[in-house]
Amino acid sequence: MTGYKLVMLPYHLRKELVARANGRTSEELFQFIDNKPQVGELKFEIFTRSDLPEKLFIEMFNLLESNMKSLYERSSWGWDREKKVEEMNNKACRYIVVINEVGSVVGFCHFRFDMERGRTALYCYEIQVAEHYRRQGVGTAIIEIVKQLAAKTKMLNVFVTVFKFNENSLKFFVKQAFVEDTYSPTKEEHADYYILSKQI
C-alpha cells in the first residue's frame, strides 16, 4: 500500500492498522526484517517489554542515561530518571536491541506504533549506541530495521524527536533522509527540539 493510499484510508482503518501492529509479537516483527543487517559479530534482536530480559533492560537504561542525561539537563525538559524508567516500561514499548559477542547491549531503539496527527506512525523514542560502537554502521542498521518494520506494518511515517543542540544526532538523521516535520514546533514557539520524520 502506497503512502497516498494510506493517507486516503478512513481514520478508523488507520487506527486499526496501528492496533494490528501493536498486536504483533516480537517473533512476528523479527520475521518482517527481510534484509537483516550485518555489522561485525553483533546481533540485532526485537523484544516487547513483556519478553525483554531484565538484564538487558538495565543495560539499555544505563546506556540511555550515560548518553542522554547531560543533554536532558541542558533542555527545558530536565532529567527525570523515574519518568524515563516509567516511559521505557510502558507495555506499548518495542525494542530493537543490539548485542555484542559477550551478550552485552551496545545499542538499542525504543519505538512504538501510534497515530501521529492522523498518520500511522512508528515513533522512535530512543536510538542509542554505545560510544565505542559509533561510526561503525550500528545506527544506520537500526534505521534500516525501523524502515522495514514501518513498511511491513503499513506505518506512513517514522518519527524522531531530537534536541536542537544535539548536533551529532541531527547530522545522523539528515544523512538518513529525515526532514523537519510539518508539526515540529515553530521558531515562534521557542522549543529546544525538532520533530523529524521520514515517509515510508
PDB file of C-alpha atoms in Angstrom:
ATOM      1  CA  MET A   1       0.000   0.000   0.000  1.00  0.00           C
ATOM      2  CA  THR A   2       1.468   3.358  -1.050  1.00  0.00           C
ATOM      3  CA  GLY A   3       1.750   6.406   1.182  1.00  0.00           C
ATOM      4  CA  TYR A   4      -1.017   8.090  -0.807  1.00  0.00           C
ATOM      5  CA  LYS A   5      -3.384   5.170  -0.256  1.00  0.00           C
ATOM      6  CA  LEU A   6      -2.572   5.124   3.470  1.00  0.00           C
ATOM      7  CA  VAL A   7      -3.353   8.827   3.781  1.00  0.00           C
ATOM      8  CA  MET A   8      -6.671   8.311   1.990  1.00  0.00           C
ATOM      9  CA  LEU A   9      -7.783   5.498   4.290  1.00  0.00           C
ATOM     10  CA  PRO A  10     -10.617   6.398   6.678  1.00  0.00           C
ATOM     11  CA  TYR A  11      -9.354   7.300  10.142  1.00  0.00           C
ATOM     12  CA  HIS A  12     -10.817   4.201  11.795  1.00  0.00           C
ATOM     13  CA  LEU A  13      -8.963   1.950   9.335  1.00  0.00           C
ATOM     14  CA  ARG A  14      -5.697   3.759  10.057  1.00  0.00           C
ATOM     15  CA  LYS A  15      -6.267   3.198  13.773  1.00  0.00           C
ATOM     16  CA  GLU A  16      -6.936  -0.453  13.008  1.00  0.00           C
ATOM     17  CA  LEU A  17      -3.533  -0.733  11.298  1.00  0.00           C
ATOM     18  CA  VAL A  18      -1.865   0.665  14.422  1.00  0.00           C
ATOM     19  CA  ALA A  19      -3.801  -1.724  16.659  1.00  0.00           C
ATOM     20  CA  ARG A  20      -2.799  -4.641  14.435  1.00  0.00           C
ATOM     21  CA  ALA A  21       0.864  -3.584  14.578  1.00  0.00           C
ATOM     22  CA  ASN A  22       0.681  -3.337  18.366  1.00  0.00           C
ATOM     23  CA  GLY A  23      -0.720  -6.854  18.471  1.00  0.00           C
ATOM     24  CA  ARG A  24       2.330  -8.337  16.738  1.00  0.00           C
ATOM     25  CA  THR A  25       4.659 -10.486  18.805  1.00  0.00           C
ATOM     26  CA  SER A  26       8.400  -9.865  18.851  1.00  0.00           C
ATOM     27  CA  GLU A  27       8.844 -13.029  16.756  1.00  0.00           C
ATOM     28  CA  GLU A  28       6.407 -11.755  14.126  1.00  0.00           C
ATOM     29  CA  LEU A  29       8.138  -8.386  13.976  1.00  0.00           C
ATOM     30  CA  PHE A  30      11.521 -10.076  13.592  1.00  0.00           C
ATOM     31  CA  GLN A  31      10.194 -12.069  10.633  1.00  0.00           C
ATOM     32  CA  PHE A  32       9.306  -8.785   8.915  1.00  0.00           C
ATOM     33  CA  ILE A  33      13.012  -7.976   8.563  1.00  0.00           C
ATOM     34  CA  ASP A  34      13.824  -9.306   5.099  1.00  0.00           C
ATOM     35  CA  ASN A  35      17.272  -7.724   4.925  1.00  0.00           C
ATOM     36  CA  LYS A  36      18.873  -8.416   8.270  1.00  0.00           C
ATOM     37  CA  PRO A  37      21.887  -6.142   8.852  1.00  0.00           C
ATOM     38  CA  GLN A  38      25.395  -7.482   9.196  1.00  0.00           C
ATOM     39  CA  VAL A  39      27.650  -5.409  11.451  1.00  0.00           C
ATOM     40  CA  GLY A  40      30.607  -7.497  12.575  1.00  0.00           C
ATOM     41  CA  GLU A  41      29.598 -10.076  15.186  1.00  0.00           C
ATOM     42  CA  LEU A  42      26.695  -8.005  16.507  1.00  0.00           C
ATOM     43  CA  LYS A  43      23.204  -9.477  16.860  1.00  0.00           C
ATOM     44  CA  PHE A  44      20.028  -7.461  16.303  1.00  0.00           C
ATOM     45  CA  GLU A  45      17.023  -8.715  18.267  1.00  0.00           C
ATOM     46  CA  ILE A  46      13.471  -7.491  18.805  1.00  0.00           C
ATOM     47  CA  PHE A  47      11.583  -7.561  22.091  1.00  0.00           C
ATOM     48  CA  THR A  48       8.315  -6.374  23.550  1.00  0.00           C
ATOM     49  CA  ARG A  49       8.503  -5.093  27.115  1.00  0.00           C
ATOM     50  CA  SER A  50       6.945  -8.295  28.440  1.00  0.00           C
ATOM     51  CA  ASP A  51       9.610 -10.563  26.918  1.00  0.00           C
ATOM     52  CA  LEU A  52      12.649  -8.300  27.398  1.00  0.00           C
ATOM     53  CA  PRO A  53      15.073  -9.867  29.927  1.00  0.00           C
ATOM     54  CA  GLU A  54      15.602  -7.611  32.944  1.00  0.00           C
ATOM     55  CA  LYS A  55      19.386  -7.756  32.474  1.00  0.00           C
ATOM     56  CA  LEU A  56      19.041  -6.218  29.021  1.00  0.00           C
ATOM     57  CA  PHE A  57      16.583  -3.589  30.250  1.00  0.00           C
ATOM     58  CA  ILE A  58      19.026  -2.455  32.944  1.00  0.00           C
ATOM     59  CA  GLU A  59      21.892  -2.264  30.448  1.00  0.00           C
ATOM     60  CA  MET A  60      19.715  -0.339  27.992  1.00  0.00           C
ATOM     61  CA  PHE A  61      18.658   2.169  30.608  1.00  0.00           C
ATOM     62  CA  ASN A  62      22.234   2.637  31.792  1.00  0.00           C
ATOM     63  CA  LEU A  63      23.277   3.316  28.191  1.00  0.00           C
ATOM     64  CA  LEU A  64      20.453   5.825  27.777  1.00  0.00           C
ATOM     65  CA  GLU A  65      21.400   7.606  30.996  1.00  0.00           C
ATOM     66  CA  SER A  66      25.081   7.688  30.059  1.00  0.00           C
ATOM     67  CA  ASN A  67      24.367   9.109  26.604  1.00  0.00           C
ATOM     68  CA  MET A  68      21.497  11.470  27.338  1.00  0.00           C
ATOM     69  CA  LYS A  69      21.380  12.664  30.956  1.00  0.00           C
ATOM     70  CA  SER A  70      23.578  15.717  30.359  1.00  0.00           C
ATOM     71  CA  LEU A  71      21.598  16.635  27.227  1.00  0.00           C
ATOM     72  CA  TYR A  72      18.285  16.407  29.076  1.00  0.00           C
ATOM     73  CA  GLU A  73      19.724  18.567  31.848  1.00  0.00           C
ATOM     74  CA  ARG A  74      20.522  21.243  29.240  1.00  0.00           C
ATOM     75  CA  SER A  75      16.976  21.107  27.883  1.00  0.00           C
ATOM     76  CA  SER A  76      13.729  22.643  29.093  1.00  0.00           C
ATOM     77  CA  TRP A  77      12.541  19.133  29.983  1.00  0.00           C
ATOM     78  CA  GLY A  78      15.257  18.381  32.521  1.00  0.00           C
ATOM     79  CA  TRP A  79      16.307  14.874  33.515  1.00  0.00           C
ATOM     80  CA  ASP A  80      13.727  12.830  35.420  1.00  0.00           C
ATOM     81  CA  ARG A  81      15.040   9.318  35.963  1.00  0.00           C
ATOM     82  CA  GLU A  82      11.797   7.887  37.343  1.00  0.00           C
ATOM     83  CA  LYS A  83       9.785   9.308  34.453  1.00  0.00           C
ATOM     84  CA  LYS A  84      12.222   7.788  31.936  1.00  0.00           C
ATOM     85  CA  VAL A  85      12.045   4.386  33.627  1.00  0.00           C
ATOM     86  CA  GLU A  86       8.247   4.592  33.516  1.00  0.00           C
ATOM     87  CA  GLU A  87       8.329   5.587  29.837  1.00  0.00           C
ATOM     88  CA  MET A  88      10.555   2.656  28.913  1.00  0.00           C
ATOM     89  CA  ASN A  89       8.396   0.260  30.931  1.00  0.00           C
ATOM     90  CA  ASN A  90       5.188   1.067  29.071  1.00  0.00           C
ATOM     91  CA  LYS A  91       3.507  -2.056  27.687  1.00  0.00           C
ATOM     92  CA  ALA A  92       3.391  -0.424  24.228  1.00  0.00           C
ATOM     93  CA  CYS A  93       7.194  -0.334  24.075  1.00  0.00           C
ATOM     94  CA  ARG A  94       9.010  -2.298  21.419  1.00  0.00           C
ATOM     95  CA  TYR A  95      12.785  -2.586  21.287  1.00  0.00           C
ATOM     96  CA  ILE A  96      15.452  -3.320  18.726  1.00  0.00           C
ATOM     97  CA  VAL A  97      18.418  -4.412  20.839  1.00  0.00           C
ATOM     98  CA  VAL A  98      21.988  -4.685  19.554  1.00  0.00           C
ATOM     99  CA  ILE A  99      24.036  -7.277  21.449  1.00  0.00           C
ATOM    100  CA  ASN A 100      27.757  -7.970  21.158  1.00  0.00           C
ATOM    101  CA  GLU A 101      29.583 -11.303  21.227  1.00  0.00           C
ATOM    102  CA  VAL A 102      29.651 -11.432  25.053  1.00  0.00           C
ATOM    103  CA  GLY A 103      25.933 -10.720  25.406  1.00  0.00           C
ATOM    104  CA  SER A 104      26.130  -7.041  26.363  1.00  0.00           C
ATOM    105  CA  VAL A 105      23.893  -4.286  24.990  1.00  0.00           C
ATOM    106  CA  VAL A 106      25.803  -1.909  22.710  1.00  0.00           C
ATOM    107  CA  GLY A 107      22.822  -0.156  21.167  1.00  0.00           C
ATOM    108  CA  PHE A 108      19.040  -0.098  21.073  1.00  0.00           C
ATOM    109  CA  CYS A 109      15.968   1.570  19.680  1.00  0.00           C
ATOM    110  CA  HIS A 110      12.845   2.083  21.789  1.00  0.00           C
ATOM    111  CA  PHE A 111       9.879   2.525  19.463  1.00  0.00           C
ATOM    112  CA  ARG A 112       6.101   2.374  19.440  1.00  0.00           C
ATOM    113  CA  PHE A 113       3.347   2.095  16.852  1.00  0.00           C
ATOM    114  CA  ASP A 114       0.935   5.006  17.196  1.00  0.00           C
ATOM    115  CA  MET A 115      -1.152   7.649  15.476  1.00  0.00           C
ATOM    116  CA  GLU A 116       0.629  10.962  14.988  1.00  0.00           C
ATOM    117  CA  ARG A 117      -1.622  13.807  13.839  1.00  0.00           C
ATOM    118  CA  GLY A 118      -3.807  11.338  11.976  1.00  0.00           C
ATOM    119  CA  ARG A 119      -0.911   9.449  10.399  1.00  0.00           C
ATOM    120  CA  THR A 120       0.043   5.854  11.113  1.00  0.00           C
ATOM    121  CA  ALA A 121       3.449   6.140  12.703  1.00  0.00           C
ATOM    122  CA  LEU A 122       6.409   4.241  14.028  1.00  0.00           C
ATOM    123  CA  TYR A 123       7.763   6.657  16.635  1.00  0.00           C
ATOM    124  CA  CYS A 124      11.364   6.190  17.752  1.00  0.00           C
ATOM    125  CA  TYR A 125      11.580   7.364  21.342  1.00  0.00           C
ATOM    126  CA  GLU A 126      15.249   6.467  21.640  1.00  0.00           C
ATOM    127  CA  ILE A 127      18.075   5.376  19.372  1.00  0.00           C
ATOM    128  CA  GLN A 128      21.187   4.873  21.480  1.00  0.00           C
ATOM    129  CA  VAL A 129      24.604   3.472  20.564  1.00  0.00           C
ATOM    130  CA  ALA A 130      27.493   2.912  22.982  1.00  0.00           C
ATOM    131  CA  GLU A 131      30.425   5.246  22.374  1.00  0.00           C
ATOM    132  CA  HIS A 132      32.892   2.526  21.323  1.00  0.00           C
ATOM    133  CA  TYR A 133      30.453   1.237  18.673  1.00  0.00           C
ATOM    134  CA  ARG A 134      29.662   4.536  16.970  1.00  0.00           C
ATOM    135  CA  ARG A 135      30.549   5.233  13.340  1.00  0.00           C
ATOM    136  CA  GLN A 136      30.553   1.506  12.630  1.00  0.00           C
ATOM    137  CA  GLY A 137      27.151   1.317  10.949  1.00  0.00           C
ATOM    138  CA  VAL A 138      25.134   0.365  14.036  1.00  0.00           C
ATOM    139  CA  GLY A 139      22.821   3.386  13.924  1.00  0.00           C
ATOM    140  CA  THR A 140      22.284   3.014  10.187  1.00  0.00           C
ATOM    141  CA  ALA A 141      21.461  -0.678  10.659  1.00  0.00           C
ATOM    142  CA  ILE A 142      18.881   0.215  13.315  1.00  0.00           C
ATOM    143  CA  ILE A 143      17.248   2.726  10.954  1.00  0.00           C
ATOM    144  CA  GLU A 144      17.143   0.113   8.178  1.00  0.00           C
ATOM    145  CA  ILE A 145      15.302  -2.279  10.500  1.00  0.00           C
ATOM    146  CA  VAL A 146      12.940   0.501  11.583  1.00  0.00           C
ATOM    147  CA  LYS A 147      12.099   1.304   7.946  1.00  0.00           C
ATOM    148  CA  GLN A 148      11.375  -2.345   7.171  1.00  0.00           C
ATOM    149  CA  LEU A 149       9.130  -2.684  10.223  1.00  0.00           C
ATOM    150  CA  ALA A 150       7.268   0.505   9.330  1.00  0.00           C
ATOM    151  CA  ALA A 151       6.743  -0.652   5.747  1.00  0.00           C
ATOM    152  CA  LYS A 152       5.553  -4.138   6.705  1.00  0.00           C
ATOM    153  CA  THR A 153       3.107  -2.808   9.311  1.00  0.00           C
ATOM    154  CA  LYS A 154       1.868  -0.078   6.937  1.00  0.00           C
ATOM    155  CA  MET A 155       3.043   2.868   9.001  1.00  0.00           C
ATOM    156  CA  LEU A 156       3.145   6.006   6.872  1.00  0.00           C
ATOM    157  CA  ASN A 157       5.970   7.769   8.718  1.00  0.00           C
ATOM    158  CA  VAL A 158       8.871   7.187  11.066  1.00  0.00           C
ATOM    159  CA  PHE A 159       9.229   9.960  13.660  1.00  0.00           C
ATOM    160  CA  VAL A 160      12.033  11.026  15.983  1.00  0.00           C
ATOM    161  CA  THR A 161      12.441  13.921  18.412  1.00  0.00           C
ATOM    162  CA  VAL A 162      15.901  15.499  18.520  1.00  0.00           C
ATOM    163  CA  PHE A 163      17.262  18.301  20.687  1.00  0.00           C
ATOM    164  CA  LYS A 164      18.334  21.272  18.571  1.00  0.00           C
ATOM    165  CA  PHE A 165      21.715  21.361  20.305  1.00  0.00           C
ATOM    166  CA  ASN A 166      22.396  17.646  19.685  1.00  0.00           C
ATOM    167  CA  GLU A 167      24.370  18.299  16.517  1.00  0.00           C
ATOM    168  CA  ASN A 168      25.662  14.755  16.027  1.00  0.00           C
ATOM    169  CA  SER A 169      22.148  13.295  16.127  1.00  0.00           C
ATOM    170  CA  LEU A 170      20.819  15.954  13.777  1.00  0.00           C
ATOM    171  CA  LYS A 171      23.577  15.213  11.257  1.00  0.00           C
ATOM    172  CA  PHE A 172      22.866  11.490  11.528  1.00  0.00           C
ATOM    173  CA  PHE A 173      19.142  11.826  10.861  1.00  0.00           C
ATOM    174  CA  VAL A 174      19.646  14.271   7.997  1.00  0.00           C
ATOM    175  CA  LYS A 175      22.020  11.723   6.463  1.00  0.00           C
ATOM    176  CA  GLN A 176      19.231   9.142   6.844  1.00  0.00           C
ATOM    177  CA  ALA A 177      16.908  11.463   4.851  1.00  0.00           C
ATOM    178  CA  PHE A 178      14.768  12.628   7.777  1.00  0.00           C
ATOM    179  CA  VAL A 179      13.298  16.125   7.459  1.00  0.00           C
ATOM    180  CA  GLU A 180      11.694  18.551   9.867  1.00  0.00           C
ATOM    181  CA  ASP A 181       8.062  17.529  10.155  1.00  0.00           C
ATOM    182  CA  THR A 182       5.157  19.870   9.497  1.00  0.00           C
ATOM    183  CA  TYR A 183       4.205  19.596  13.162  1.00  0.00           C
ATOM    184  CA  SER A 184       7.662  20.356  14.526  1.00  0.00           C
ATOM    185  CA  PRO A 185       7.470  23.405  16.836  1.00  0.00           C
ATOM    186  CA  THR A 186       7.795  26.723  15.008  1.00  0.00           C
ATOM    187  CA  LYS A 187      10.518  29.294  15.730  1.00  0.00           C
ATOM    188  CA  GLU A 188       7.905  31.392  17.498  1.00  0.00           C
ATOM    189  CA  GLU A 189       7.275  28.569  19.972  1.00  0.00           C
ATOM    190  CA  HIS A 190      10.933  28.677  21.112  1.00  0.00           C
ATOM    191  CA  ALA A 191      11.135  24.910  21.660  1.00  0.00           C
ATOM    192  CA  ASP A 192      14.584  23.346  22.043  1.00  0.00           C
ATOM    193  CA  TYR A 193      13.806  20.287  19.930  1.00  0.00           C
ATOM    194  CA  TYR A 194      12.768  19.296  16.428  1.00  0.00           C
ATOM    195  CA  ILE A 195      10.298  16.630  15.369  1.00  0.00           C
ATOM    196  CA  LEU A 196      11.817  14.907  12.345  1.00  0.00           C
ATOM    197  CA  SER A 197      10.041  12.455  10.084  1.00  0.00           C
ATOM    198  CA  LYS A 198      10.661  10.174   7.153  1.00  0.00           C
ATOM    199  CA  GLN A 199       7.873   8.986   4.887  1.00  0.00           C
ATOM    200  CA  ILE A 200       7.944   5.263   4.141  1.00  0.00           C
TER     201      ILE A 200
END
